[in-house]
mmCIF file of C-alpha atoms in Angstrom:
data_model
loop_
_atom_site.group_PDB
_atom_site.id
_atom_site.type_symbol
_atom_site.label_atom_id
_atom_site.label_comp_id
_atom_site.label_asym_id
_atom_site.label_seq_id
_atom_site.Cartn_x
_atom_site.Cartn_y
_atom_site.Cartn_z
ATOM 1 C CA MET A 6 -9.154 13.827 -9.096
ATOM 2 C CA SER A 7 -9.681 12.421 -12.548
ATOM 3 C CA GLU A 8 -9.774 8.729 -13.215
ATOM 4 C CA GLU A 9 -6.359 8.872 -14.854
ATOM 5 C CA GLU A 10 -4.831 10.703 -11.827
ATOM 6 C CA MET A 11 -6.462 7.871 -9.547
ATOM 7 C CA ARG A 12 -4.710 5.193 -11.615
ATOM 8 C CA LYS A 13 -1.494 6.593 -11.518
ATOM 9 C CA ARG A 14 -1.926 7.115 -7.580
ATOM 10 C CA LEU A 15 -2.885 3.693 -7.397
ATOM 11 C CA GLU A 16 0.152 2.396 -9.178
ATOM 12 C CA MET A 17 2.409 4.476 -7.006
ATOM 13 C CA LEU A 18 0.703 3.038 -3.868
ATOM 14 C CA ARG A 19 1.262 -0.460 -5.094
ATOM 15 C CA ILE A 20 5.011 0.251 -5.853
ATOM 16 C CA GLU A 21 5.398 1.757 -2.390
ATOM 17 C CA HIS A 22 3.596 -1.192 -0.725
ATOM 18 C CA GLY A 23 5.835 -3.726 -2.487
ATOM 19 C CA ASP A 24 8.855 -1.609 -1.351
ATOM 20 C CA LEU A 25 7.764 -1.644 2.275
ATOM 21 C CA ASP A 26 7.107 -5.435 1.930
ATOM 22 C CA ALA A 27 10.770 -5.962 0.762
ATOM 23 C CA ALA A 28 12.106 -3.659 3.422
ATOM 24 C CA ILE A 29 10.280 -5.497 6.057
ATOM 25 C CA ASP A 30 11.419 -8.791 4.636
ATOM 26 C CA ALA A 31 15.164 -7.435 4.544
ATOM 27 C CA LEU A 32 14.902 -6.269 8.329
ATOM 28 C CA THR A 33 13.560 -9.474 9.396
ATOM 29 C CA ALA A 34 16.132 -11.613 7.515
ATOM 30 C CA ALA A 35 18.846 -9.580 8.870
ATOM 31 C CA GLY A 36 17.743 -10.292 12.324
ATOM 32 C CA ALA A 37 16.948 -6.630 13.065
ATOM 33 C CA ARG A 38 16.594 -5.944 16.639
ATOM 34 C CA ASP A 39 14.417 -2.732 16.112
ATOM 35 C CA GLN A 40 11.006 -4.283 16.490
ATOM 36 C CA LEU A 41 9.522 -0.619 16.853
ATOM 37 C CA GLN A 42 10.907 0.097 13.325
ATOM 38 C CA ILE A 43 9.342 -2.916 11.879
ATOM 39 C CA ALA A 44 6.164 -2.506 13.497
ATOM 40 C CA ARG A 45 5.908 0.967 12.153
ATOM 41 C CA LEU A 46 6.564 -0.295 8.659
ATOM 42 C CA LYS A 47 4.004 -2.837 8.865
ATOM 43 C CA LYS A 48 1.435 -0.224 10.060
ATOM 44 C CA ARG A 49 2.329 2.090 7.202
ATOM 45 C CA LYS A 50 1.951 -0.877 4.793
ATOM 46 C CA LEU A 51 -1.505 -1.540 6.262
ATOM 47 C CA ARG A 52 -2.450 2.039 5.752
ATOM 48 C CA LEU A 53 -1.175 1.949 2.079
ATOM 49 C CA LYS A 54 -3.306 -1.461 1.700
ATOM 50 C CA ASP A 55 -6.449 0.501 2.779
ATOM 51 C CA GLN A 56 -5.781 3.135 0.313
ATOM 52 C CA ILE A 57 -5.280 0.859 -2.600
ATOM 53 C CA SER A 58 -8.539 -1.112 -1.688
ATOM 54 C CA MET A 59 -10.459 2.330 -1.492
ATOM 55 C CA LEU A 60 -9.089 3.310 -4.948
ATOM 56 C CA GLU A 61 -9.666 -0.096 -6.328
ATOM 57 C CA ASP A 62 -13.267 -0.129 -5.176
ATOM 58 C CA TYR A 63 -13.790 3.334 -6.619
ATOM 59 C CA LEU A 64 -12.294 2.584 -10.095
ATOM 60 C CA ILE A 65 -13.467 -1.054 -10.365
ATOM 61 C CA PRO A 66 -17.215 -1.178 -10.175
ATOM 62 C CA ASP A 67 -18.995 -4.207 -8.593
ATOM 63 C CA ILE A 68 -20.549 -6.449 -11.265
ATOM 64 C CA ILE A 69 -23.717 -8.340 -9.764
ATOM 65 C CA ALA A 70 -23.959 -11.741 -11.698
#
């Protein structure tokens, strides 16, 4: 996977992460009783966060001061 492809993938993951965050907030605000669905969305959001972190670590090198 090229660096450009990784950057595009990173952007897509960030968008999906934000969408999941909005969906979780909406379900919670609406008083959704389906806690299992909310829990699944939160787990998916955490997996996306891990993927985002992994790509960011690869694309943004550590700079030791």
